[in-house]
Amino acid sequence: MSLAPSDVREKSKVPAAESTLRILRLLASRRGPQPASAIAAQLGLPRSTVYHLLAVMEENGFVMHLVEEQRFGLGIAAFELSSAYSRQEPLSRLGRPVLAALVDAIGESAHLAVLHGRDVYYIVEERAKNRPSLVTDVGVRLPSHLTASGRAILAALPKSQVRALYPNAAAFTSRTEEGEQIRSYSALQSELDQVRQRGYATEDGEVTGGLASVAAAVLDHTGWPAAAVAVTFEGERVGAERREELSKRVAKTAAELASRIYGRG
């Protein structure tokens, strides 16, 4: 006797797996880490079950336990899954025409990047005519704290998540000696505070000498940074007024891309 499709679905259901996915989905929908008791209450699960599943997910990097706050947040493995999705064709396809239109309008090179661990990973690059070649080619990874794209994404994350990504001084690397190099967590948070106030991120010579960038985060429906749009230009050629103009165009483009991805304004 063969089973109907509905019977197969019912028999293949694994309660622990389903509960694990529900916990991950809940954490992904919240702006910051959550207490285990709140997770259990919101999902209608026994506390003992939630603690057991969280322990397993913590061991595998999908959640992290913030001991001082007694809360659980998404871990590095969850970020990498998110970035892996973002790197796939849908986001690249949606982002490429939007960036191409931006480059046509401003005459500067632009790129789209996602967070991958502590790095940003570039998934789209649109090169403007007669502009210098960049290191931000598709597939390249750079330390997020050095780049405008990375700073835009980090500024939109909860501080506890940023701290988890940058636990000590060894997490901070440099590429050049130009600009005000970020070498500590306090310096990074100071920079990110400025990004939040301005609404966009900047970088000047810290990735490649002589080149500067401005960037804005592409936020999902919960305000979580899915990616960042950035424009790169020759620092000496572009003055403060023009940089402000580019920053506004980048922020507008990031909002447009978010609207295309998530179907919202």
PDB file of C-alpha atoms in Angstrom:
ATOM      1  CA  MET A   1       0.000   0.000   0.000  1.00  0.00           C
ATOM      2  CA  SER A   2       1.453   3.339  -1.000  1.00  0.00           C
ATOM      3  CA  LEU A   3       1.276   6.426   1.166  1.00  0.00           C
ATOM      4  CA  ALA A   4      -0.453   9.604   0.083  1.00  0.00           C
ATOM      5  CA  PRO A   5       1.771  12.727  -0.079  1.00  0.00           C
ATOM      6  CA  SER A   6       0.120  14.109   3.081  1.00  0.00           C
ATOM      7  CA  ASP A   7       0.930  10.856   4.930  1.00  0.00           C
ATOM      8  CA  VAL A   8       4.562  11.076   3.844  1.00  0.00           C
ATOM      9  CA  ARG A   9       4.813  14.645   5.089  1.00  0.00           C
ATOM     10  CA  GLU A  10       3.267  13.687   8.429  1.00  0.00           C
ATOM     11  CA  LYS A  11       5.501  10.647   8.921  1.00  0.00           C
ATOM     12  CA  SER A  12       8.670  12.515   7.905  1.00  0.00           C
ATOM     13  CA  LYS A  13       8.110  15.336  10.375  1.00  0.00           C
ATOM     14  CA  VAL A  14      10.913  15.487  12.968  1.00  0.00           C
ATOM     15  CA  PRO A  15       9.839  17.497  16.041  1.00  0.00           C
ATOM     16  CA  ALA A  16      13.392  18.461  17.114  1.00  0.00           C
ATOM     17  CA  ALA A  17      14.313  19.637  13.632  1.00  0.00           C
ATOM     18  CA  GLU A  18      11.092  21.598  13.291  1.00  0.00           C
ATOM     19  CA  SER A  19      11.600  23.228  16.717  1.00  0.00           C
ATOM     20  CA  THR A  20      15.205  24.106  15.833  1.00  0.00           C
ATOM     21  CA  LEU A  21      14.115  25.831  12.639  1.00  0.00           C
ATOM     22  CA  ARG A  22      11.363  27.691  14.499  1.00  0.00           C
ATOM     23  CA  ILE A  23      13.926  28.990  17.023  1.00  0.00           C
ATOM     24  CA  LEU A  24      16.265  30.151  14.248  1.00  0.00           C
ATOM     25  CA  ARG A  25      13.383  31.813  12.417  1.00  0.00           C
ATOM     26  CA  LEU A  26      12.308  33.600  15.595  1.00  0.00           C
ATOM     27  CA  LEU A  27      15.831  34.870  16.337  1.00  0.00           C
ATOM     28  CA  ALA A  28      16.178  36.046  12.736  1.00  0.00           C
ATOM     29  CA  SER A  29      12.966  38.052  13.012  1.00  0.00           C
ATOM     30  CA  ARG A  30      14.048  39.942  16.144  1.00  0.00           C
ATOM     31  CA  ARG A  31      16.226  43.050  16.268  1.00  0.00           C
ATOM     32  CA  GLY A  32      18.459  41.632  18.998  1.00  0.00           C
ATOM     33  CA  PRO A  33      19.227  38.561  21.145  1.00  0.00           C
ATOM     34  CA  GLN A  34      16.402  36.988  23.189  1.00  0.00           C
ATOM     35  CA  PRO A  35      16.190  35.234  26.603  1.00  0.00           C
ATOM     36  CA  ALA A  36      15.592  31.497  26.391  1.00  0.00           C
ATOM     37  CA  SER A  37      12.436  31.885  28.486  1.00  0.00           C
ATOM     38  CA  ALA A  38      11.016  34.371  25.989  1.00  0.00           C
ATOM     39  CA  ILE A  39      11.829  32.025  23.095  1.00  0.00           C
ATOM     40  CA  ALA A  40      10.039  29.171  24.840  1.00  0.00           C
ATOM     41  CA  ALA A  41       6.998  31.328  25.616  1.00  0.00           C
ATOM     42  CA  GLN A  42       6.697  32.790  22.118  1.00  0.00           C
ATOM     43  CA  LEU A  43       6.983  29.390  20.437  1.00  0.00           C
ATOM     44  CA  GLY A  44       4.931  27.453  22.994  1.00  0.00           C
ATOM     45  CA  LEU A  45       7.790  25.029  23.657  1.00  0.00           C
ATOM     46  CA  PRO A  46       8.951  23.524  26.983  1.00  0.00           C
ATOM     47  CA  ARG A  47      11.870  25.471  28.470  1.00  0.00           C
ATOM     48  CA  SER A  48      13.926  22.305  28.859  1.00  0.00           C
ATOM     49  CA  THR A  49      13.534  21.570  25.142  1.00  0.00           C
ATOM     50  CA  VAL A  50      14.530  25.112  24.179  1.00  0.00           C
ATOM     51  CA  TYR A  51      17.637  25.059  26.409  1.00  0.00           C
ATOM     52  CA  HIS A  52      18.680  21.686  24.991  1.00  0.00           C
ATOM     53  CA  LEU A  53      18.261  22.831  21.374  1.00  0.00           C
ATOM     54  CA  LEU A  54      20.041  26.135  22.044  1.00  0.00           C
ATOM     55  CA  ALA A  55      22.992  24.250  23.537  1.00  0.00           C
ATOM     56  CA  VAL A  56      23.315  22.106  20.421  1.00  0.00           C
ATOM     57  CA  MET A  57      22.988  25.131  18.124  1.00  0.00           C
ATOM     58  CA  GLU A  58      25.607  26.989  20.185  1.00  0.00           C
ATOM     59  CA  GLU A  59      28.045  24.103  19.841  1.00  0.00           C
ATOM     60  CA  ASN A  60      27.619  24.281  16.073  1.00  0.00           C
ATOM     61  CA  GLY A  61      27.893  28.053  15.816  1.00  0.00           C
ATOM     62  CA  PHE A  62      24.282  28.797  14.866  1.00  0.00           C
ATOM     63  CA  VAL A  63      23.557  30.721  18.063  1.00  0.00           C
ATOM     64  CA  MET A  64      25.743  32.396  20.636  1.00  0.00           C
ATOM     65  CA  HIS A  65      25.067  32.757  24.345  1.00  0.00           C
ATOM     66  CA  LEU A  66      25.575  36.257  25.720  1.00  0.00           C
ATOM     67  CA  VAL A  67      26.303  35.229  29.304  1.00  0.00           C
ATOM     68  CA  GLU A  68      26.195  38.700  30.861  1.00  0.00           C
ATOM     69  CA  GLU A  69      22.803  39.437  29.308  1.00  0.00           C
ATOM     70  CA  GLN A  70      21.446  35.885  29.643  1.00  0.00           C
ATOM     71  CA  ARG A  71      20.262  36.048  26.040  1.00  0.00           C
ATOM     72  CA  PHE A  72      20.789  34.098  22.846  1.00  0.00           C
ATOM     73  CA  GLY A  73      21.513  35.594  19.430  1.00  0.00           C
ATOM     74  CA  LEU A  74      22.351  34.307  15.979  1.00  0.00           C
ATOM     75  CA  GLY A  75      25.875  32.931  15.630  1.00  0.00           C
ATOM     76  CA  ILE A  76      28.493  33.083  12.900  1.00  0.00           C
ATOM     77  CA  ALA A  77      27.199  29.938  11.172  1.00  0.00           C
ATOM     78  CA  ALA A  78      23.770  31.556  10.817  1.00  0.00           C
ATOM     79  CA  PHE A  79      25.399  34.670   9.347  1.00  0.00           C
ATOM     80  CA  GLU A  80      27.261  32.511   6.848  1.00  0.00           C
ATOM     81  CA  LEU A  81      24.029  30.816   5.793  1.00  0.00           C
ATOM     82  CA  SER A  82      22.452  34.228   5.299  1.00  0.00           C
ATOM     83  CA  SER A  83      25.440  35.425   3.303  1.00  0.00           C
ATOM     84  CA  ALA A  84      25.417  32.243   1.228  1.00  0.00           C
ATOM     85  CA  TYR A  85      21.819  32.931   0.253  1.00  0.00           C
ATOM     86  CA  SER A  86      22.641  36.552  -0.519  1.00  0.00           C
ATOM     87  CA  ARG A  87      25.540  35.511  -2.734  1.00  0.00           C
ATOM     88  CA  GLN A  88      23.300  33.390  -4.908  1.00  0.00           C
ATOM     89  CA  GLU A  89      21.810  34.508  -8.180  1.00  0.00           C
ATOM     90  CA  PRO A  90      18.594  36.221  -6.940  1.00  0.00           C
ATOM     91  CA  LEU A  91      20.372  39.045  -5.109  1.00  0.00           C
ATOM     92  CA  SER A  92      22.987  39.433  -7.845  1.00  0.00           C
ATOM     93  CA  ARG A  93      20.296  39.588 -10.531  1.00  0.00           C
ATOM     94  CA  LEU A  94      18.289  42.164  -8.624  1.00  0.00           C
ATOM     95  CA  GLY A  95      21.329  44.213  -7.704  1.00  0.00           C
ATOM     96  CA  ARG A  96      23.115  44.368 -11.061  1.00  0.00           C
ATOM     97  CA  PRO A  97      20.627  46.560 -12.982  1.00  0.00           C
ATOM     98  CA  VAL A  98      20.160  48.838  -9.971  1.00  0.00           C
ATOM     99  CA  LEU A  99      23.914  49.366  -9.682  1.00  0.00           C
ATOM    100  CA  ALA A 100      24.277  49.796 -13.439  1.00  0.00           C
ATOM    101  CA  ALA A 101      21.715  52.614 -13.337  1.00  0.00           C
ATOM    102  CA  LEU A 102      23.593  54.214 -10.438  1.00  0.00           C
ATOM    103  CA  VAL A 103      26.916  54.075 -12.316  1.00  0.00           C
ATOM    104  CA  ASP A 104      25.327  55.573 -15.438  1.00  0.00           C
ATOM    105  CA  ALA A 105      23.920  58.426 -13.353  1.00  0.00           C
ATOM    106  CA  ILE A 106      27.051  59.344 -11.365  1.00  0.00           C
ATOM    107  CA  GLY A 107      29.958  58.185 -13.542  1.00  0.00           C
ATOM    108  CA  GLU A 108      31.682  56.351 -10.659  1.00  0.00           C
ATOM    109  CA  SER A 109      32.196  52.632 -10.019  1.00  0.00           C
ATOM    110  CA  ALA A 110      29.827  50.815  -7.680  1.00  0.00           C
ATOM    111  CA  HIS A 111      29.592  47.419  -6.018  1.00  0.00           C
ATOM    112  CA  LEU A 112      27.312  45.261  -3.877  1.00  0.00           C
ATOM    113  CA  ALA A 113      28.668  43.278  -0.929  1.00  0.00           C
ATOM    114  CA  VAL A 114      27.354  40.936   1.776  1.00  0.00           C
ATOM    115  CA  LEU A 115      28.751  40.023   5.176  1.00  0.00           C
ATOM    116  CA  HIS A 116      30.634  36.725   5.383  1.00  0.00           C
ATOM    117  CA  GLY A 117      32.007  36.110   8.860  1.00  0.00           C
ATOM    118  CA  ARG A 118      34.177  39.166   9.639  1.00  0.00           C
ATOM    119  CA  ASP A 119      34.639  39.930   5.948  1.00  0.00           C
ATOM    120  CA  VAL A 120      32.561  41.498   3.237  1.00  0.00           C
ATOM    121  CA  TYR A 121      32.148  39.420   0.095  1.00  0.00           C
ATOM    122  CA  TYR A 122      31.590  41.259  -3.202  1.00  0.00           C
ATOM    123  CA  ILE A 123      28.845  39.820  -5.397  1.00  0.00           C
ATOM    124  CA  VAL A 124      28.346  42.591  -8.000  1.00  0.00           C
ATOM    125  CA  GLU A 125      30.733  45.175  -9.431  1.00  0.00           C
ATOM    126  CA  GLU A 126      29.849  47.780 -12.047  1.00  0.00           C
ATOM    127  CA  ARG A 127      32.900  49.618 -13.393  1.00  0.00           C
ATOM    128  CA  ALA A 128      32.483  53.177 -14.633  1.00  0.00           C
ATOM    129  CA  LYS A 129      34.183  54.208 -17.860  1.00  0.00           C
ATOM    130  CA  ASN A 130      37.687  55.696 -17.490  1.00  0.00           C
ATOM    131  CA  ARG A 131      37.823  54.955 -13.782  1.00  0.00           C
ATOM    132  CA  PRO A 132      40.663  53.040 -12.067  1.00  0.00           C
ATOM    133  CA  SER A 133      40.414  49.287 -11.522  1.00  0.00           C
ATOM    134  CA  LEU A 134      39.400  48.214  -8.034  1.00  0.00           C
ATOM    135  CA  VAL A 135      40.212  45.335  -5.695  1.00  0.00           C
ATOM    136  CA  THR A 136      36.487  44.851  -5.037  1.00  0.00           C
ATOM    137  CA  ASP A 137      35.939  42.428  -7.904  1.00  0.00           C
ATOM    138  CA  VAL A 138      33.254  39.750  -7.692  1.00  0.00           C
ATOM    139  CA  GLY A 139      34.336  36.984  -5.301  1.00  0.00           C
ATOM    140  CA  VAL A 140      36.841  39.123  -3.390  1.00  0.00           C
ATOM    141  CA  ARG A 141      36.692  39.207   0.411  1.00  0.00           C
ATOM    142  CA  LEU A 142      37.972  42.127   2.518  1.00  0.00           C
ATOM    143  CA  PRO A 143      37.916  42.835   6.270  1.00  0.00           C
ATOM    144  CA  SER A 144      34.579  44.524   6.947  1.00  0.00           C
ATOM    145  CA  HIS A 145      35.949  47.080   9.428  1.00  0.00           C
ATOM    146  CA  LEU A 146      38.209  48.539   6.707  1.00  0.00           C
ATOM    147  CA  THR A 147      35.571  48.999   4.019  1.00  0.00           C
ATOM    148  CA  ALA A 148      32.679  51.415   3.655  1.00  0.00           C
ATOM    149  CA  SER A 149      30.433  48.462   2.719  1.00  0.00           C
ATOM    150  CA  GLY A 150      31.427  46.542   5.825  1.00  0.00           C
ATOM    151  CA  ARG A 151      30.993  49.523   8.118  1.00  0.00           C
ATOM    152  CA  ALA A 152      27.526  50.200   6.709  1.00  0.00           C
ATOM    153  CA  ILE A 153      26.513  46.601   7.474  1.00  0.00           C
ATOM    154  CA  LEU A 154      28.158  46.489  10.917  1.00  0.00           C
ATOM    155  CA  ALA A 155      26.494  49.749  11.949  1.00  0.00           C
ATOM    156  CA  ALA A 156      23.075  48.168  11.355  1.00  0.00           C
ATOM    157  CA  LEU A 157      23.845  45.137  13.555  1.00  0.00           C
ATOM    158  CA  PRO A 158      23.237  45.017  17.323  1.00  0.00           C
ATOM    159  CA  LYS A 159      26.401  45.959  19.226  1.00  0.00           C
ATOM    160  CA  SER A 160      26.495  42.520  20.837  1.00  0.00           C
ATOM    161  CA  GLN A 161      26.750  40.921  17.398  1.00  0.00           C
ATOM    162  CA  VAL A 162      29.578  43.255  16.394  1.00  0.00           C
ATOM    163  CA  ARG A 163      31.395  42.447  19.619  1.00  0.00           C
ATOM    164  CA  ALA A 164      31.106  38.729  18.865  1.00  0.00           C
ATOM    165  CA  LEU A 165      32.669  39.314  15.448  1.00  0.00           C
ATOM    166  CA  TYR A 166      35.506  41.379  16.970  1.00  0.00           C
ATOM    167  CA  PRO A 167      36.368  39.746  20.315  1.00  0.00           C
ATOM    168  CA  ASN A 168      39.996  40.921  20.534  1.00  0.00           C
ATOM    169  CA  ALA A 169      42.757  42.999  18.914  1.00  0.00           C
ATOM    170  CA  ALA A 170      43.776  40.114  16.644  1.00  0.00           C
ATOM    171  CA  ALA A 171      40.512  40.571  14.723  1.00  0.00           C
ATOM    172  CA  PHE A 172      41.665  43.961  13.402  1.00  0.00           C
ATOM    173  CA  THR A 173      43.913  43.912  10.333  1.00  0.00           C
ATOM    174  CA  SER A 174      45.235  46.674   8.047  1.00  0.00           C
ATOM    175  CA  ARG A 175      45.928  46.928   4.310  1.00  0.00           C
ATOM    176  CA  THR A 176      47.541  50.374   4.026  1.00  0.00           C
ATOM    177  CA  GLU A 177      48.861  53.063   6.349  1.00  0.00           C
ATOM    178  CA  GLU A 178      46.491  55.701   4.984  1.00  0.00           C
ATOM    179  CA  GLY A 179      43.444  57.083   6.776  1.00  0.00           C
ATOM    180  CA  GLU A 180      42.577  56.656  10.434  1.00  0.00           C
ATOM    181  CA  GLN A 181      43.167  52.953  10.877  1.00  0.00           C
ATOM    182  CA  ILE A 182      40.722  51.089  13.129  1.00  0.00           C
ATOM    183  CA  ARG A 183      42.739  48.877  15.447  1.00  0.00           C
ATOM    184  CA  SER A 184      40.430  48.337  18.438  1.00  0.00           C
ATOM    185  CA  TYR A 185      36.807  47.602  19.287  1.00  0.00           C
ATOM    186  CA  SER A 186      36.345  51.048  20.865  1.00  0.00           C
ATOM    187  CA  ALA A 187      37.629  52.734  17.690  1.00  0.00           C
ATOM    188  CA  LEU A 188      35.297  50.573  15.597  1.00  0.00           C
ATOM    189  CA  GLN A 189      32.266  51.462  17.723  1.00  0.00           C
ATOM    190  CA  SER A 190      33.148  55.156  17.496  1.00  0.00           C
ATOM    191  CA  GLU A 191      33.216  54.861  13.706  1.00  0.00           C
ATOM    192  CA  LEU A 192      29.943  52.917  13.636  1.00  0.00           C
ATOM    193  CA  ASP A 193      28.254  55.528  15.836  1.00  0.00           C
ATOM    194  CA  GLN A 194      29.143  58.129  13.181  1.00  0.00           C
ATOM    195  CA  VAL A 195      27.752  55.872  10.449  1.00  0.00           C
ATOM    196  CA  ARG A 196      24.448  55.591  12.308  1.00  0.00           C
ATOM    197  CA  GLN A 197      24.263  59.370  12.743  1.00  0.00           C
ATOM    198  CA  ARG A 198      25.038  60.109   9.076  1.00  0.00           C
ATOM    199  CA  GLY A 199      23.047  57.262   7.561  1.00  0.00           C
ATOM    200  CA  TYR A 200      25.974  56.128   5.415  1.00  0.00           C
ATOM    201  CA  ALA A 201      29.539  54.856   5.831  1.00  0.00           C
ATOM    202  CA  THR A 202      32.841  56.184   4.477  1.00  0.00           C
ATOM    203  CA  GLU A 203      36.358  54.924   3.890  1.00  0.00           C
ATOM    204  CA  ASP A 204      39.336  56.886   2.591  1.00  0.00           C
ATOM    205  CA  GLY A 205      42.522  55.112   1.537  1.00  0.00           C
ATOM    206  CA  GLU A 206      42.230  52.258   4.041  1.00  0.00           C
ATOM    207  CA  VAL A 207      41.614  49.592   1.380  1.00  0.00           C
ATOM    208  CA  THR A 208      43.575  51.043  -1.550  1.00  0.00           C
ATOM    209  CA  GLY A 209      45.742  54.139  -1.307  1.00  0.00           C
ATOM    210  CA  GLY A 210      44.227  57.108  -3.128  1.00  0.00           C
ATOM    211  CA  LEU A 211      40.726  55.640  -3.381  1.00  0.00           C
ATOM    212  CA  ALA A 212      37.732  56.436  -1.170  1.00  0.00           C
ATOM    213  CA  SER A 213      34.229  54.987  -0.833  1.00  0.00           C
ATOM    214  CA  VAL A 214      30.784  55.747   0.541  1.00  0.00           C
ATOM    215  CA  ALA A 215      28.228  53.033   1.291  1.00  0.00           C
ATOM    216  CA  ALA A 216      24.742  52.384   2.662  1.00  0.00           C
ATOM    217  CA  ALA A 217      23.176  49.207   4.009  1.00  0.00           C
ATOM    218  CA  VAL A 218      20.363  47.331   2.271  1.00  0.00           C
ATOM    219  CA  LEU A 219      17.960  46.570   5.132  1.00  0.00           C
ATOM    220  CA  ASP A 220      15.450  43.740   5.212  1.00  0.00           C
ATOM    221  CA  HIS A 221      11.894  43.904   6.603  1.00  0.00           C
ATOM    222  CA  THR A 222      13.183  43.706  10.200  1.00  0.00           C
ATOM    223  CA  GLY A 223      15.868  46.349   9.734  1.00  0.00           C
ATOM    224  CA  TRP A 224      18.613  43.715   9.453  1.00  0.00           C
ATOM    225  CA  PRO A 225      21.444  44.451   6.967  1.00  0.00           C
ATOM    226  CA  ALA A 226      21.289  41.989   4.067  1.00  0.00           C
ATOM    227  CA  ALA A 227      23.950  43.736   1.969  1.00  0.00           C
ATOM    228  CA  ALA A 228      25.524  47.111   1.231  1.00  0.00           C
ATOM    229  CA  VAL A 229      25.774  49.315  -1.845  1.00  0.00           C
ATOM    230  CA  ALA A 230      28.992  51.309  -2.245  1.00  0.00           C
ATOM    231  CA  VAL A 231      30.567  53.755  -4.674  1.00  0.00           C
ATOM    232  CA  THR A 232      34.350  54.085  -4.981  1.00  0.00           C
ATOM    233  CA  PHE A 233      36.227  57.071  -6.428  1.00  0.00           C
ATOM    234  CA  GLU A 234      39.611  58.806  -6.464  1.00  0.00           C
ATOM    235  CA  GLY A 235      39.857  60.692  -3.188  1.00  0.00           C
ATOM    236  CA  GLU A 236      41.754  63.730  -4.442  1.00  0.00           C
ATOM    237  CA  ARG A 237      39.376  64.259  -7.349  1.00  0.00           C
ATOM    238  CA  VAL A 238      36.122  64.282  -5.344  1.00  0.00           C
ATOM    239  CA  GLY A 239      35.461  67.119  -2.896  1.00  0.00           C
ATOM    240  CA  ALA A 240      33.211  67.243   0.167  1.00  0.00           C
ATOM    241  CA  GLU A 241      30.136  68.542  -1.665  1.00  0.00           C
ATOM    242  CA  ARG A 242      30.353  65.865  -4.325  1.00  0.00           C
ATOM    243  CA  ARG A 243      30.881  63.165  -1.682  1.00  0.00           C
ATOM    244  CA  GLU A 244      27.727  64.276   0.090  1.00  0.00           C
ATOM    245  CA  GLU A 245      25.845  64.032  -3.198  1.00  0.00           C
ATOM    246  CA  LEU A 246      27.235  60.542  -3.852  1.00  0.00           C
ATOM    247  CA  SER A 247      26.282  59.463  -0.341  1.00  0.00           C
ATOM    248  CA  LYS A 248      22.663  60.478  -0.915  1.00  0.00           C
ATOM    249  CA  ARG A 249      22.573  58.619  -4.239  1.00  0.00           C
ATOM    250  CA  VAL A 250      24.025  55.502  -2.620  1.00  0.00           C
ATOM    251  CA  ALA A 251      21.478  55.612   0.227  1.00  0.00           C
ATOM    252  CA  LYS A 252      18.663  56.026  -2.300  1.00  0.00           C
ATOM    253  CA  THR A 253      19.956  53.085  -4.347  1.00  0.00           C
ATOM    254  CA  ALA A 254      20.205  50.875  -1.243  1.00  0.00           C
ATOM    255  CA  ALA A 255      16.588  51.706  -0.373  1.00  0.00           C
ATOM    256  CA  GLU A 256      15.496  50.948  -3.936  1.00  0.00           C
ATOM    257  CA  LEU A 257      17.227  47.570  -3.879  1.00  0.00           C
ATOM    258  CA  ALA A 258      15.615  46.752  -0.518  1.00  0.00           C
ATOM    259  CA  SER A 259      12.242  47.584  -2.036  1.00  0.00           C
ATOM    260  CA  ARG A 260      12.873  45.238  -4.968  1.00  0.00           C
ATOM    261  CA  ILE A 261      14.020  42.407  -2.727  1.00  0.00           C
ATOM    262  CA  TYR A 262      11.429  42.680   0.007  1.00  0.00           C
ATOM    263  CA  GLY A 263       8.587  44.361  -1.835  1.00  0.00           C
ATOM    264  CA  ARG A 264       8.427  47.424   0.371  1.00  0.00           C
ATOM    265  CA  GLY A 265       9.226  51.133   0.127  1.00  0.00           C
TER     266      GLY A 265
END
